[in-house]
mmCIF file of C-alpha atoms and ligand atoms in Angstrom:
data_model
loop_
_atom_site.group_PDB
_atom_site.id
_atom_site.type_symbol
_atom_site.label_atom_id
_atom_site.label_comp_id
_atom_site.label_asym_id
_atom_site.label_seq_id
_atom_site.Cartn_x
_atom_site.Cartn_y
_atom_site.Cartn_z
ATOM 1 C CA MET A 1 -96.205 46.015 185.149
ATOM 2 C CA SER A 2 -95.234 46.844 181.974
ATOM 3 C CA ALA A 3 -97.071 49.225 179.512
ATOM 4 C CA CYS A 4 -96.838 46.292 176.810
ATOM 5 C CA GLY A 5 -99.273 44.100 179.069
ATOM 6 C CA PRO A 6 -98.802 40.522 179.865
ATOM 7 C CA PHE A 7 -97.195 39.844 176.652
ATOM 8 C CA GLU A 8 -97.356 41.797 173.795
ATOM 9 C CA LEU A 9 -94.071 42.647 170.875
ATOM 10 C CA PRO A 10 -93.360 46.101 172.085
ATOM 11 C CA ASP A 11 -93.569 48.952 169.125
ATOM 12 C CA PRO A 12 -90.077 50.649 169.064
ATOM 13 C CA SER A 13 -91.679 53.755 167.650
ATOM 14 C CA ARG A 14 -94.131 53.732 170.834
ATOM 15 C CA ALA A 15 -91.312 53.177 173.330
ATOM 16 C CA ILE A 16 -89.134 56.229 172.192
ATOM 17 C CA TRP A 17 -92.299 58.473 171.859
ATOM 18 C CA ALA A 18 -93.063 57.752 175.882
ATOM 19 C CA GLN A 19 -90.040 57.923 176.867
ATOM 20 C CA ARG A 20 -89.047 60.941 175.223
ATOM 21 C CA GLN A 21 -88.801 62.794 178.128
ATOM 22 C CA LYS A 22 -87.145 60.487 180.305
ATOM 23 C CA LEU A 23 -84.227 60.279 177.423
ATOM 24 C CA SER A 24 -83.853 63.951 177.083
ATOM 25 C CA ASP A 25 -83.336 64.334 180.686
ATOM 26 C CA ASN A 26 -80.494 62.109 181.073
ATOM 27 C CA LEU A 27 -79.412 62.677 177.499
ATOM 28 C CA ASP A 28 -76.357 64.063 178.957
ATOM 29 C CA ARG A 29 -75.396 60.708 180.740
ATOM 30 C CA ILE A 30 -75.775 58.856 177.560
ATOM 31 C CA LYS A 31 -73.421 61.436 175.671
ATOM 32 C CA GLU A 32 -70.641 61.099 178.448
ATOM 33 C CA ALA A 33 -70.933 57.665 177.897
ATOM 34 C CA ASP A 34 -71.020 57.443 174.016
ATOM 35 C CA GLU A 35 -67.604 60.284 174.125
ATOM 36 C CA ILE A 36 -65.921 57.737 176.697
ATOM 37 C CA LEU A 37 -66.502 54.691 174.404
ATOM 38 C CA LYS A 38 -65.530 56.866 171.345
ATOM 39 C CA GLU A 39 -62.274 57.850 173.092
ATOM 40 C CA VAL A 40 -61.474 53.897 173.905
ATOM 41 C CA MET A 41 -62.120 52.505 170.602
ATOM 42 C CA GLY A 42 -60.305 55.793 168.791
ATOM 43 C CA GLY A 43 -63.629 56.608 166.810
ATOM 44 C CA PRO A 44 -67.360 55.509 166.672
ATOM 45 C CA LYS A 45 -67.562 51.714 166.282
ATOM 46 C CA ASP A 46 -69.774 48.701 165.846
ATOM 47 C CA PHE A 47 -72.775 51.031 167.179
ATOM 48 C CA PRO A 48 -74.875 53.554 164.917
ATOM 49 C CA ARG A 49 -75.260 56.058 167.727
ATOM 50 C CA GLN A 50 -79.312 56.434 167.516
ATOM 51 C CA GLN A 51 -79.143 53.043 168.812
ATOM 52 C CA TRP A 52 -78.666 54.278 172.035
ATOM 53 C CA THR A 53 -81.886 56.217 172.731
ATOM 54 C CA GLN A 54 -83.605 53.069 170.435
ATOM 55 C CA PHE A 55 -82.117 50.345 172.992
ATOM 56 C CA VAL A 56 -82.441 52.317 176.164
ATOM 57 C CA SER A 57 -86.475 53.190 174.961
ATOM 58 C CA LEU A 58 -87.167 50.093 174.184
ATOM 59 C CA ILE A 59 -85.450 48.614 177.412
ATOM 60 C CA LEU A 60 -87.513 50.917 179.535
ATOM 61 C CA GLU A 61 -90.533 49.955 177.808
ATOM 62 C CA PHE A 62 -90.197 46.301 177.690
ATOM 63 C CA GLN A 63 -89.077 46.365 181.286
ATOM 64 C CA PRO A 64 -86.954 43.091 181.278
ATOM 65 C CA ASP A 65 -85.709 41.656 184.916
ATOM 66 C CA LEU A 66 -82.941 40.275 182.744
ATOM 67 C CA ILE A 67 -80.783 41.318 179.534
ATOM 68 C CA ILE A 68 -78.398 38.885 177.430
ATOM 69 C CA GLU A 69 -75.707 40.634 175.793
ATOM 70 C CA LEU A 70 -74.403 38.271 172.859
ATOM 71 C CA GLY A 71 -71.252 40.233 171.689
ATOM 72 C CA ARG A 72 -70.150 42.718 173.809
ATOM 73 C CA GLY A 73 -66.730 43.717 172.103
ATOM 74 C CA TRP A 74 -65.602 47.078 173.145
ATOM 75 C CA GLY A 75 -68.739 47.682 175.549
ATOM 76 C CA ASN A 76 -71.163 50.440 173.869
ATOM 77 C CA SER A 77 -74.110 48.142 174.173
ATOM 78 C CA THR A 78 -73.192 47.272 177.917
ATOM 79 C CA CYS A 79 -73.086 50.748 178.530
ATOM 80 C CA ALA A 80 -76.297 51.595 176.816
ATOM 81 C CA PHE A 81 -78.115 48.702 178.725
ATOM 82 C CA SER A 82 -76.391 49.581 181.926
ATOM 83 C CA LEU A 83 -78.034 52.424 181.967
ATOM 84 C CA ALA A 84 -81.452 51.619 180.838
ATOM 85 C CA ALA A 85 -81.191 49.166 183.769
ATOM 86 C CA GLU A 86 -80.216 51.941 186.106
ATOM 87 C CA TRP A 87 -83.700 53.931 185.002
ATOM 88 C CA LEU A 88 -85.803 51.240 185.433
ATOM 89 C CA GLN A 89 -88.612 51.533 188.057
ATOM 90 C CA ASP A 90 -89.667 48.726 190.144
ATOM 91 C CA VAL A 91 -87.454 46.044 188.062
ATOM 92 C CA ASN A 92 -84.347 44.719 189.916
ATOM 93 C CA CYS A 93 -82.659 43.785 186.177
ATOM 94 C CA LYS A 94 -79.249 41.888 185.564
ATOM 95 C CA ILE A 95 -77.106 42.301 182.504
ATOM 96 C CA LEU A 96 -75.313 39.258 181.720
ATOM 97 C CA SER A 97 -72.789 40.083 179.168
ATOM 98 C CA LEU A 98 -70.710 37.150 177.134
ATOM 99 C CA CYS A 99 -68.319 37.882 174.853
ATOM 100 C CA LEU A 100 -64.811 36.085 173.627
ATOM 101 C CA SER A 101 -62.950 39.572 173.757
ATOM 102 C CA ASP A 102 -61.408 41.123 177.049
ATOM 103 C CA ALA A 103 -61.541 44.748 175.506
ATOM 104 C CA TRP A 104 -64.017 45.283 178.485
ATOM 105 C CA GLN A 105 -62.214 44.207 181.101
ATOM 106 C CA THR A 106 -58.772 45.408 179.960
ATOM 107 C CA LYS A 107 -59.564 48.792 178.525
ATOM 108 C CA THR A 108 -63.228 49.995 178.289
ATOM 109 C CA TYR A 109 -64.410 49.315 182.213
ATOM 110 C CA PRO A 110 -61.078 50.722 183.665
ATOM 111 C CA ARG A 111 -61.571 54.124 181.482
ATOM 112 C CA LEU A 112 -65.262 54.184 182.686
ATOM 113 C CA LEU A 113 -64.544 53.590 186.303
ATOM 114 C CA GLU A 114 -61.660 56.386 185.939
ATOM 115 C CA SER A 115 -64.067 59.127 184.302
ATOM 116 C CA PHE A 116 -67.461 58.462 184.105
ATOM 117 C CA SER A 117 -69.684 59.988 186.736
ATOM 118 C CA ARG A 118 -72.051 57.072 187.298
ATOM 119 C CA HIS A 119 -69.723 54.086 187.216
ATOM 120 C CA ASP A 120 -72.226 52.085 189.829
ATOM 121 C CA ILE A 121 -74.437 51.469 187.066
ATOM 122 C CA PHE A 122 -72.307 49.104 186.291
ATOM 123 C CA ARG A 123 -72.768 46.521 189.342
ATOM 124 C CA ARG A 124 -75.753 44.877 187.488
ATOM 125 C CA VAL A 125 -73.532 43.473 184.868
ATOM 126 C CA GLU A 126 -71.869 40.128 184.680
ATOM 127 C CA ALA A 127 -69.542 40.335 182.040
ATOM 128 C CA MET A 128 -67.779 37.132 181.412
ATOM 129 C CA ILE A 129 -65.470 36.291 178.690
ATOM 130 C CA ALA A 130 -66.845 33.080 177.245
ATOM 131 C CA ASP A 131 -67.398 31.158 174.043
ATOM 132 C CA ILE A 132 -71.322 31.555 173.191
ATOM 133 C CA ARG A 133 -71.650 28.277 171.204
ATOM 134 C CA THR A 134 -70.771 26.394 174.130
ATOM 135 C CA PHE A 135 -72.381 28.633 177.067
ATOM 136 C CA ASP A 136 -74.756 26.911 179.278
ATOM 137 C CA PHE A 137 -77.849 29.435 180.204
ATOM 138 C CA THR A 138 -79.717 26.998 182.622
ATOM 139 C CA LYS A 139 -78.762 28.786 185.663
ATOM 140 C CA HIS A 140 -79.278 32.277 184.511
ATOM 141 C CA LEU A 141 -82.238 32.050 183.147
ATOM 142 C CA ALA A 142 -83.774 30.110 186.437
ATOM 143 C CA GLY A 143 -86.862 32.369 187.959
ATOM 144 C CA ARG A 144 -86.563 35.342 185.358
ATOM 145 C CA ARG A 145 -89.866 36.678 183.589
ATOM 146 C CA ARG A 146 -89.070 39.015 180.855
ATOM 147 C CA VAL A 147 -85.951 38.736 178.716
ATOM 148 C CA PHE A 148 -84.105 40.899 176.467
ATOM 149 C CA VAL A 149 -81.869 39.260 173.963
ATOM 150 C CA PHE A 150 -79.220 41.531 172.126
ATOM 151 C CA TRP A 151 -77.736 39.320 169.242
ATOM 152 C CA ASP A 152 -74.564 41.183 168.277
ATOM 153 C CA VAL A 153 -72.572 38.098 167.102
ATOM 154 C CA HIS A 154 -72.036 36.651 164.007
ATOM 155 C CA GLY A 155 -71.837 34.047 161.774
ATOM 156 C CA TRP A 156 -73.340 30.001 161.256
ATOM 157 C CA ASP A 157 -72.007 28.037 164.456
ATOM 158 C CA VAL A 158 -72.779 30.824 166.923
ATOM 159 C CA ALA A 159 -76.323 31.785 165.212
ATOM 160 C CA GLU A 160 -77.056 27.899 165.281
ATOM 161 C CA ALA A 161 -75.975 27.549 168.914
ATOM 162 C CA ILE A 162 -78.213 30.746 169.822
ATOM 163 C CA LEU A 163 -81.370 28.938 168.383
ATOM 164 C CA THR A 164 -80.935 25.533 169.911
ATOM 165 C CA ASN A 165 -79.037 26.182 173.379
ATOM 166 C CA LEU A 166 -80.844 30.035 174.177
ATOM 167 C CA LEU A 167 -84.111 30.566 172.167
ATOM 168 C CA SER A 168 -85.306 26.757 172.742
ATOM 169 C CA ARG A 169 -84.976 27.430 176.571
ATOM 170 C CA LEU A 170 -86.734 31.165 176.089
ATOM 171 C CA LYS A 171 -89.906 29.650 174.267
ATOM 172 C CA ASP A 172 -91.813 29.382 177.938
ATOM 173 C CA VAL A 173 -90.155 32.553 179.185
ATOM 174 C CA ALA A 174 -91.735 36.274 178.103
ATOM 175 C CA HIS A 175 -88.803 37.366 176.017
ATOM 176 C CA LEU A 176 -87.805 40.154 173.287
ATOM 177 C CA VAL A 177 -84.818 39.453 170.798
ATOM 178 C CA VAL A 178 -83.169 42.135 168.866
ATOM 179 C CA ILE A 179 -80.876 41.098 166.218
ATOM 180 C CA HIS A 180 -78.182 43.250 165.212
ATOM 181 C CA ASP A 181 -76.946 44.455 161.452
ATOM 182 C CA MET A 182 -79.958 43.794 159.646
ATOM 183 C CA ALA A 183 -81.469 46.812 157.456
ATOM 184 C CA ASP A 184 -84.920 46.851 155.901
ATOM 185 C CA ALA A 185 -84.847 47.468 152.329
ATOM 186 C CA SER A 186 -88.367 48.863 152.044
ATOM 187 C CA HIS A 187 -87.184 51.839 153.934
ATOM 188 C CA MET A 188 -83.774 52.302 151.899
ATOM 189 C CA ALA A 189 -83.149 54.896 149.547
ATOM 190 C CA PRO A 190 -82.477 53.447 145.975
ATOM 191 C CA ASP A 191 -78.637 54.086 145.901
ATOM 192 C CA CYS A 192 -78.302 51.683 148.499
ATOM 193 C CA LEU A 193 -80.666 49.030 146.708
ATOM 194 C CA VAL A 194 -78.245 48.816 144.174
ATOM 195 C CA GLY A 195 -75.215 48.572 146.254
ATOM 196 C CA ASP A 196 -73.693 51.718 146.810
ATOM 197 C CA GLU A 197 -71.480 51.188 149.900
ATOM 198 C CA ALA A 198 -71.433 54.691 150.439
ATOM 199 C CA ALA A 199 -75.035 55.397 150.635
ATOM 200 C CA TRP A 200 -74.866 52.923 153.235
ATOM 201 C CA LEU A 201 -71.881 54.392 155.072
ATOM 202 C CA ALA A 202 -73.833 57.646 155.042
ATOM 203 C CA LEU A 203 -76.867 56.369 156.528
ATOM 204 C CA GLY A 204 -74.560 54.380 159.503
ATOM 205 C CA SER A 205 -74.406 50.930 158.473
ATOM 206 C CA ALA A 206 -72.019 48.949 156.127
ATOM 207 C CA MET A 207 -73.821 47.173 153.176
ATOM 208 C CA PRO A 208 -75.481 44.076 153.931
ATOM 209 C CA LYS A 209 -74.142 40.870 152.325
ATOM 210 C CA PHE A 210 -77.653 38.816 152.325
ATOM 211 C CA ARG A 211 -80.955 40.219 150.893
ATOM 212 C CA PHE A 212 -84.233 38.058 151.166
ATOM 213 C CA GLY A 213 -86.977 39.659 150.292
ATOM 214 C CA SER A 214 -86.905 43.387 152.136
ATOM 215 C CA MET A 215 -84.899 41.820 154.849
ATOM 216 C CA CYS A 216 -81.069 42.537 154.750
ATOM 217 C CA SER A 217 -78.772 41.000 156.831
ATOM 218 C CA GLN A 218 -74.595 41.773 156.778
ATOM 219 C CA TYR A 219 -73.919 38.354 158.405
ATOM 220 C CA GLU A 220 -74.957 34.543 157.691
ATOM 221 C CA GLU A 221 -77.133 34.735 160.721
ATOM 222 C CA GLY A 222 -79.810 36.533 158.747
ATOM 223 C CA ILE A 223 -80.016 33.212 156.568
ATOM 224 C CA LEU A 224 -80.544 30.673 159.603
ATOM 225 C CA LEU A 225 -83.150 33.021 161.294
ATOM 226 C CA GLU A 226 -84.946 33.789 158.327
ATOM 227 C CA ASP A 227 -85.164 30.124 157.596
ATOM 228 C CA PHE A 228 -86.074 29.429 161.690
ATOM 229 C CA ALA A 229 -88.677 32.484 161.649
ATOM 230 C CA THR A 230 -90.548 31.185 158.162
ATOM 231 C CA ARG A 231 -90.426 27.441 159.579
ATOM 232 C CA ASN A 232 -92.125 28.593 162.768
ATOM 233 C CA GLN A 233 -94.075 31.400 161.694
ATOM 234 C CA ILE A 234 -92.868 33.888 163.605
ATOM 235 C CA ASN A 235 -92.882 37.598 162.708
ATOM 236 C CA LEU A 236 -89.261 39.140 162.053
ATOM 237 C CA ARG A 237 -89.795 42.972 162.507
ATOM 238 C CA SER A 238 -87.378 45.730 161.156
ATOM 239 C CA ALA A 239 -87.002 48.540 163.296
ATOM 240 C CA GLU A 240 -87.605 50.975 160.319
ATOM 241 C CA SER A 241 -90.875 49.169 159.730
ATOM 242 C CA SER A 242 -91.454 50.691 163.238
ATOM 243 C CA TYR A 243 -90.148 54.165 163.403
ATOM 244 C CA PHE A 244 -91.072 55.155 159.706
ATOM 245 C CA VAL A 245 -94.105 53.903 159.589
ATOM 246 C CA ASN A 246 -95.870 54.655 163.172
ATOM 247 C CA LEU A 247 -93.950 58.269 163.758
ATOM 248 C CA THR A 248 -95.946 61.124 162.436
ATOM 249 C CA PRO A 249 -93.958 64.004 160.973
ATOM 250 C CA ALA A 250 -94.512 66.081 163.911
ATOM 251 C CA GLN A 251 -93.362 63.260 166.174
ATOM 252 C CA VAL A 252 -90.297 63.410 163.761
ATOM 253 C CA GLN A 253 -89.426 66.540 164.083
ATOM 254 C CA ILE A 254 -89.752 66.969 167.831
ATOM 255 C CA LEU A 255 -87.821 63.578 168.607
ATOM 256 C CA THR A 256 -85.137 65.237 166.130
ATOM 257 C CA SER A 257 -85.080 68.417 168.070
ATOM 258 C CA LEU A 258 -84.767 66.522 171.613
ATOM 259 C CA PHE A 259 -81.775 64.392 170.506
ATOM 260 C CA GLY A 260 -80.222 66.194 167.498
ATOM 261 C CA PRO A 261 -79.656 64.054 164.475
ATOM 262 C CA THR A 262 -77.046 62.142 165.947
ATOM 263 C CA TYR A 263 -78.835 60.560 168.552
ATOM 264 C CA PHE A 264 -82.412 60.301 166.535
ATOM 265 C CA SER A 265 -82.833 58.519 163.577
ATOM 266 C CA GLN A 266 -85.978 56.505 162.045
ATOM 267 C CA TYR A 267 -83.077 53.748 160.984
ATOM 268 C CA GLY A 268 -82.057 51.468 163.226
ATOM 269 C CA PHE A 269 -80.471 48.627 161.237
ATOM 270 C CA TRP A 270 -81.883 45.983 163.437
ATOM 271 C CA TYR A 271 -84.458 43.539 163.452
ATOM 272 C CA PHE A 272 -86.736 41.913 166.590
ATOM 273 C CA PHE A 273 -88.885 39.001 167.272
ATOM 274 C CA SER A 274 -89.747 37.107 169.936
ATOM 275 C CA ALA A 275 -90.357 33.350 169.987
ATOM 276 C CA TYR A 276 -92.321 33.003 173.374
ATOM 277 C CA ARG A 277 -94.779 29.996 172.629
ATOM 278 C CA PRO A 278 -95.486 28.750 175.922
ATOM 279 C CA GLN A 279 -98.145 26.252 174.265
ATOM 280 C CA ALA A 280 -96.751 25.603 170.811
ATOM 281 C CA GLN A 281 -94.193 23.233 169.653
ATOM 282 C CA LEU A 282 -91.232 25.029 167.628
ATOM 283 C CA GLN A 283 -88.231 23.920 165.553
ATOM 284 C CA PHE A 284 -85.487 25.167 166.642
ATOM 285 C CA ARG A 285 -82.519 22.951 165.077
ATOM 286 C CA VAL A 286 -81.676 24.334 161.855
ATOM 287 C CA SER A 287 -82.005 21.126 160.456
ATOM 288 C CA ARG A 288 -84.191 21.079 157.523
ATOM 289 C CA LEU A 289 -81.952 23.666 155.317
ATOM 290 C CA LEU A 290 -79.173 22.117 156.205
ATOM 291 C CA ASP A 291 -79.783 18.528 156.594
ATOM 292 C CA GLY A 292 -81.096 18.639 152.751
ATOM 293 C CA LEU A 293 -77.669 20.152 151.506
ATOM 294 C CA GLU A 294 -75.639 17.990 153.591
ATOM 295 C CA ALA A 295 -77.756 14.774 152.428
ATOM 296 C CA ALA A 296 -76.904 16.002 148.944
ATOM 297 C CA ASP A 297 -73.164 16.433 149.758
ATOM 298 C CA THR A 298 -72.871 13.151 151.078
ATOM 299 C CA GLY A 299 -74.913 11.372 148.649
ATOM 300 C CA ALA A 300 -77.061 10.151 151.381
ATOM 301 C CA SER A 301 -80.498 10.767 149.427
ATOM 302 C CA GLN A 302 -78.815 10.725 145.734
ATOM 303 C CA PRO A 303 -77.862 7.494 143.710
ATOM 304 C CA GLU A 304 -74.752 9.224 142.881
ATOM 305 C CA PRO A 305 -73.161 11.850 144.600
ATOM 306 C CA VAL A 306 -73.276 15.152 143.656
ATOM 307 C CA SER A 307 -69.855 16.159 144.548
ATOM 308 C CA SER A 308 -67.093 14.448 146.158
ATOM 309 C CA LYS A 309 -66.448 16.890 148.628
ATOM 310 C CA SER A 310 -68.465 16.808 152.126
ATOM 311 C CA GLY A 311 -68.340 18.655 155.200
ATOM 312 C CA PRO A 312 -68.834 22.234 156.271
ATOM 313 C CA LYS A 313 -66.801 24.095 153.352
ATOM 314 C CA THR A 314 -69.140 22.487 150.708
ATOM 315 C CA LEU A 315 -72.289 23.482 152.470
ATOM 316 C CA ARG A 316 -71.134 26.879 153.062
ATOM 317 C CA ALA A 317 -70.310 27.076 149.183
ATOM 318 C CA ARG A 318 -73.764 25.702 148.419
ATOM 319 C CA LEU A 319 -75.873 28.077 150.738
ATOM 320 C CA ARG A 320 -73.800 30.947 149.480
ATOM 321 C CA ALA A 321 -75.004 29.762 145.759
ATOM 322 C CA PHE A 322 -78.479 29.370 147.026
ATOM 323 C CA VAL A 323 -79.112 32.638 148.613
ATOM 324 C CA LYS A 324 -77.448 35.222 146.152
ATOM 325 C CA PRO A 325 -75.460 38.264 147.700
ATOM 326 C CA MET A 326 -76.189 41.687 146.756
ATOM 327 C CA GLU A 327 -74.589 42.910 143.749
ATOM 328 C CA ARG A 328 -71.792 45.311 144.246
ATOM 329 C CA ARG A 329 -71.091 48.092 141.878
HETATM 330 C C1 SAM B 1 -69.925 43.367 166.689
HETATM 331 S S1 SAM B 1 -68.876 42.818 168.313
HETATM 332 C C2 SAM B 1 -70.262 43.586 169.286
HETATM 333 C C3 SAM B 1 -70.193 44.827 169.633
HETATM 334 C C4 SAM B 1 -70.951 45.251 170.839
HETATM 335 N N1 SAM B 1 -72.233 44.475 171.152
HETATM 336 C C5 SAM B 1 -70.556 47.040 170.916
HETATM 337 O O1 SAM B 1 -72.177 47.296 170.974
HETATM 338 O O2 SAM B 1 -70.011 47.619 170.971
HETATM 339 C C6 SAM B 1 -68.998 40.930 168.283
HETATM 340 C C7 SAM B 1 -68.314 40.878 169.425
HETATM 341 O O3 SAM B 1 -68.482 38.862 169.322
HETATM 342 C C8 SAM B 1 -67.450 38.097 169.826
HETATM 343 N N2 SAM B 1 -67.622 36.994 169.182
HETATM 344 C C9 SAM B 1 -67.346 36.218 168.509
HETATM 345 N N3 SAM B 1 -68.009 34.812 168.329
HETATM 346 C C10 SAM B 1 -68.134 34.306 169.620
HETATM 347 C C11 SAM B 1 -68.284 33.781 170.116
HETATM 348 N N4 SAM B 1 -68.752 32.299 169.807
HETATM 349 N N5 SAM B 1 -68.751 33.807 171.431
HETATM 350 C C12 SAM B 1 -68.648 34.972 172.486
HETATM 351 N N6 SAM B 1 -68.012 36.061 172.045
HETATM 352 C C13 SAM B 1 -68.125 36.080 170.309
HETATM 353 C C14 SAM B 1 -66.139 38.883 169.412
HETATM 354 O O4 SAM B 1 -65.108 38.850 169.734
HETATM 355 C C15 SAM B 1 -66.844 40.507 169.244
HETATM 356 O O5 SAM B 1 -66.109 41.207 170.438
#
């Protein structure tokens, strides 16, 4: 079984260090896939390039038997997960990939079939065009022992559905969730923190819209996630808190010389957590935060309605006011 034991949240820095030889031996395959993706997309998009080695090593360490990709887009993450699943030993890992977009079916996959030297690796991928908000995960989870979830789809509604339809079902299954497009302010340069967009882009990420303590999020799901984690005492960890804190300068130097600055960085721009709590009662509905605001909107708990408007628009406006967006210069 995994180096992580029966279940332990893996440490990304330990994973990339432990898997460095395997990654280095196979770096040409990663580069080949990355080049094809860039050609199909007309340049790098949606996926900071250090994430190829970060996610592949994390999956090799975690050893899932199912990877659920929420948001496939052009398929950068689909390719990274396919390579990782192929390199896993002793685990037959499937990839369930969900997206509204058909870019994989119409553009990326045909191009990979034509020119990627190992296109047989995609046999593990079930790439579905489906709406995550209404998707039934039940049969896909049956019999799975370790599940890796990649959350790269954005917005309120879909975040609520992921919490209630997927994570509530995973509570009793060992799993790891990686959520994309986040950042840890504790490790960002001062220029980033005062809202210099160019400083974020130079590090490989767009500037986040929201900040809660040190957690920065590009999209609204960060708000729901913070609420969910706080209510359930779930530890949300940043990639940066691992790569910056747990790697020694000598290890950073070795990893940089093995992969080059393109494919190794201590910045991840993702967070990770697990809601694996077999004995515990968790609250998956995004109720407390939203119910309180809804009640205020409809006047249910107030003698006088605080607003004549009701419904999601007012709710969103209230949440926007509630969570102060990062200042822009
Ligand atoms: C940021 S992209 C994913 C990028 C991808 N992970 C990669 O590495 O290239 C997010 C994708 O989520 C899809 N999406 C948005 N809402 C969705 C929903 N409700 N159900 C399924 N997919 C959705 C969009 O069509 C978009 O392709």
